[in-house]
Coordinates of N, CA and C in Angstrom, one line a residue:
X17 N 18.0 43.8 24.3 CA 17.2 42.4 23.3 C 15.5 43.2 23.3
X18 N 15.1 43.7 22.6 CA 13.6 43.3 22.0 C 12.6 42.6 22.4
X19 N 11.4 43.1 22.4 CA 10.2 41.8 22.1 C 11.0 41.4 20.6
X20 N 9.8 40.1 20.6 CA 9.7 39.2 19.3 C 8.8 39.9 19.1
X21 N 8.3 41.0 18.4 CA 7.7 40.7 16.8 C 7.4 39.9 15.4
X22 N 5.7 39.3 15.7 CA 6.1 38.5 15.0 C 5.4 39.5 13.5
X23 N 6.1 38.3 12.1 CA 5.7 39.1 10.5 C 4.8 38.0 10.1
X24 N 3.7 38.4 10.5 CA 3.1 37.7 9.5 C 3.1 37.3 8.1
X25 N 3.6 39.4 7.7 CA 3.1 39.1 6.0 C 4.0 38.1 6.2
X26 N 5.4 38.3 6.4 CA 6.7 37.6 5.9 C 6.8 36.0 6.3
X27 N 6.3 36.1 7.0 CA 5.6 34.5 7.1 C 5.2 34.4 5.7
X28 N 4.2 34.8 5.8 CA 3.4 34.0 4.4 C 4.2 33.7 3.3
X29 N 5.0 35.4 3.8 CA 5.1 35.0 1.7 C 6.7 33.9 2.0
X30 N 7.6 33.9 3.5 CA 8.4 33.0 3.1 C 7.7 31.7 3.0
X31 N 6.7 30.9 3.9 CA 6.3 29.7 3.1 C 6.0 29.7 1.9
X32 N 5.2 30.1 1.1 CA 4.4 30.6 -0.2 C 5.2 30.2 -1.4
X33 N 7.1 30.0 -1.1 CA 8.0 30.4 -1.7 C 8.6 29.8 -2.6
X34 N 8.6 28.7 -3.6 CA 9.3 28.3 -4.4 C 10.1 26.9 -3.6
X35 N 10.8 27.6 -3.2 CA 11.9 26.9 -2.2 C 10.7 25.8 -1.0
X36 N 10.4 26.9 -0.4 CA 9.8 26.0 1.0 C 8.2 24.9 0.1
X37 N 8.3 25.6 -0.5 CA 6.6 24.8 -0.9 C 7.4 23.6 -1.3
X38 N 8.9 23.3 -2.0 CA 9.4 21.8 -2.9 C 9.5 21.1 -1.8
X39 N 10.2 21.1 -0.8 CA 11.1 20.7 0.4 C 9.5 20.2 1.6
X40 N 8.5 21.5 1.2 CA 7.0 21.2 1.5 C 7.0 19.3 0.7
X41 N 6.9 19.4 -0.3 CA 6.3 19.0 -1.1 C 6.6 17.4 -2.2
X42 N 8.1 17.6 -1.4 CA 9.0 16.6 -1.5 C 8.9 16.0 0.4
X43 N 8.5 16.2 0.8 CA 8.3 15.7 2.4 C 7.4 14.9 2.6
X44 N 6.0 15.3 2.0 CA 4.8 14.8 1.7 C 4.1 13.4 0.5
X45 N 5.5 14.0 -0.5 CA 5.4 12.7 -0.9 C 6.3 11.3 -0.3
X46 N 7.3 11.5 0.3 CA 8.5 10.1 0.5 C 7.4 9.8 1.8
X47 N 5.7 11.2 3.1 CA 5.5 9.6 4.0 C 5.0 9.0 3.2
X48 N 3.9 9.9 2.2 CA 3.4 8.8 1.0 C 3.3 8.2 1.0
X49 N 4.7 7.5 0.1 CA 5.8 6.5 -0.3 C 5.9 4.9 1.0
X50 N 5.8 5.9 2.0 CA 6.4 5.0 2.8 C 4.9 4.2 4.0
X51 N 4.4 5.7 3.6 CA 2.8 4.1 3.5 C 2.3 3.1 2.3
X52 N 2.6 3.6 1.9 CA 2.5 2.7 0.7 C 2.9 1.5 0.6
X53 N 4.4 1.8 1.1 CA 5.1 0.5 0.8 C 5.3 -0.1 2.4
X54 N 4.7 0.3 3.4 CA 4.0 -0.3 5.0 C 3.2 -1.4 4.6
X55 N 1.8 -0.5 3.8 CA 0.8 -1.4 3.4 C 0.8 -2.2 2.8
X56 N 1.6 -2.3 1.5 CA 2.0 -3.8 0.5 C 2.9 -4.5 1.2
X57 N 3.1 -4.6 2.2 CA 4.2 -5.8 3.4 C 3.7 -7.3 2.7
X58 N 2.5 -8.0 2.1 CA 2.0 -8.5 2.0 C 2.5 -9.4 1.0
X59 N 3.0 -7.8 0.1 CA 3.4 -8.5 -2.0 C 2.7 -7.9 -2.7
X60 N 1.5 -7.1 -2.6 CA 0.6 -6.2 -2.9 C 1.4 -4.6 -3.0
X61 N 1.4 -5.3 -4.6 CA 1.3 -3.8 -4.8 C 0.2 -2.6 -4.8
X62 N 0.3 -1.9 -3.8 CA -1.4 -1.0 -3.8 C -1.1 0.7 -2.7
X63 N -1.5 1.2 -3.7 CA -1.1 3.5 -3.3 C -2.5 3.3 -2.2
X64 N -2.3 3.9 -1.8 CA -3.5 3.5 -0.2 C -4.2 5.1 -0.2
X65 N -2.5 6.4 -0.8 CA -2.5 6.4 0.0 C -2.7 7.8 -0.8
X66 N -2.9 9.0 -0.3 CA -3.0 10.4 -1.7 C -2.3 11.5 -0.7
X67 N -1.3 12.3 -1.4 CA -1.4 14.0 -0.5 C -1.9 15.2 -1.3
X68 N -2.5 15.6 -0.3 CA -3.8 16.7 -1.0 C -3.8 18.4 -0.3
X69 N -3.2 19.6 -1.5 CA -3.0 20.4 -1.3 C -3.8 20.5 0.0
X70 N -4.0 22.1 0.8 CA -4.9 22.8 1.4 C -4.1 24.4 2.0
X71 N -5.3 25.6 1.8 CA -4.9 26.0 2.0 C -5.0 26.8 3.3
X72 N -4.8 27.1 4.7 CA -4.7 27.7 5.9 C -4.6 29.3 5.1
X73 N -4.6 29.3 7.1 CA -5.1 30.9 7.5 C -3.5 31.5 6.3
X74 N -2.7 31.4 6.4 CA -1.3 32.0 6.6 C -0.5 31.4 5.4
X75 N -0.9 30.1 5.3 CA -0.3 29.1 4.2 C -0.5 28.5 3.0
X76 N -0.2 28.2 2.6 CA 0.4 26.5 1.5 C 0.5 25.5 2.1
X77 N -0.8 24.1 2.3 CA 0.9 22.9 2.5 C 0.1 21.5 2.0
X78 N 0.6 20.6 2.4 CA -0.1 19.4 1.8 C -0.5 18.6 3.5
X79 N -1.1 17.8 3.1 CA -2.0 16.5 4.1 C -1.5 14.9 3.0
X80 N -1.0 14.4 4.0 CA -1.4 13.2 3.1 C -2.5 11.3 4.2
X81 N -3.0 11.7 3.2 CA -4.2 10.7 4.3 C -5.1 9.4 3.3
X82 N -5.2 8.9 3.8 CA -6.0 7.5 2.8 C -7.1 7.2 1.8
X83 N -6.9 7.4 1.3 CA -7.3 6.6 0.1 C -8.8 5.6 -0.2
X84 N -7.9 4.7 0.5 CA -8.4 3.8 0.2 C -9.3 2.9 1.3
X85 N -10.2 2.1 1.2 CA -10.6 1.4 2.4 C -9.4 0.9 3.2
X86 N -9.1 -0.1 2.3 CA -7.5 -1.0 2.9 C -6.6 0.3 3.3
X87 N -6.8 1.4 3.2 CA -5.5 2.2 3.8 C -6.0 2.0 4.7
X88 N -7.3 2.6 5.4 CA -7.7 2.9 6.7 C -8.0 2.3 8.0
X89 N -8.2 0.5 7.2 CA -7.6 -0.5 8.1 C -5.9 -0.6 8.1
X90 N -5.5 -1.1 7.3 CA -3.9 -1.0 7.8 C -3.5 0.1 8.5
X91 N -4.5 1.3 9.1 CA -3.7 2.4 9.3 C -4.4 2.6 11.0
X92 N -5.8 1.9 11.2 CA -6.1 1.5 12.4 C -6.0 0.1 13.0
X93 N -5.5 -1.0 12.4 CA -4.5 -1.4 12.3 C -2.8 -2.1 12.8
X94 N -2.9 -1.2 12.0 CA -0.7 -1.4 11.6 C -1.0 -0.1 11.6
X95 N -0.9 1.0 11.8 CA 0.0 2.2 12.1 C 0.9 2.7 10.7
X96 N 0.1 2.1 10.0 CA 1.0 2.5 8.6 C 1.2 3.6 9.1
X97 N 0.4 4.9 7.9 CA 0.8 6.1 7.8 C 0.9 7.3 9.1
X98 N 1.0 6.4 10.1 CA 1.1 7.4 11.8 C 2.9 6.8 11.5
X99 N 3.4 5.9 11.5 CA 4.9 5.0 11.4 C 5.4 5.8 10.0
X100 N 5.3 6.5 9.3 CA 6.0 6.8 8.1 C 5.6 8.2 8.4
X101 N 5.7 8.4 9.1 CA 5.8 9.8 9.3 C 7.0 10.2 10.0
X102 N 8.0 9.1 9.8 CA 9.0 9.5 10.0 C 10.0 9.4 9.3
X103 N 9.5 8.8 7.6 CA 10.1 9.1 6.6 C 10.4 11.0 6.2
X104 N 9.8 11.7 6.3 CA 9.7 13.1 6.6 C 11.1 13.6 7.2
X105 N 11.3 13.2 8.5 CA 12.4 14.1 9.3 C 13.8 13.5 8.4
X106 N 13.6 12.9 7.5 CA 15.0 11.9 6.5 C 16.0 12.8 5.7

């Protein structure tokens, strides 16, 4: 067995592939949907979170973040976005 030598170009190509990007999109949308659902426990339908693209050093990714004051309050008091991260595992 030799030493592991990382291949940055290969990693960037893999992470930028359509299959991986679609998987990342699906997971980000699942987290957003779970966070929005957790925020609307009182019967109100509210879309307080958004999925934003970002470009890292090696690959593109997605960030789910709050976009309204109500969502920020819900995260501070009830951790709706933090709890929704489990939705990406399923």
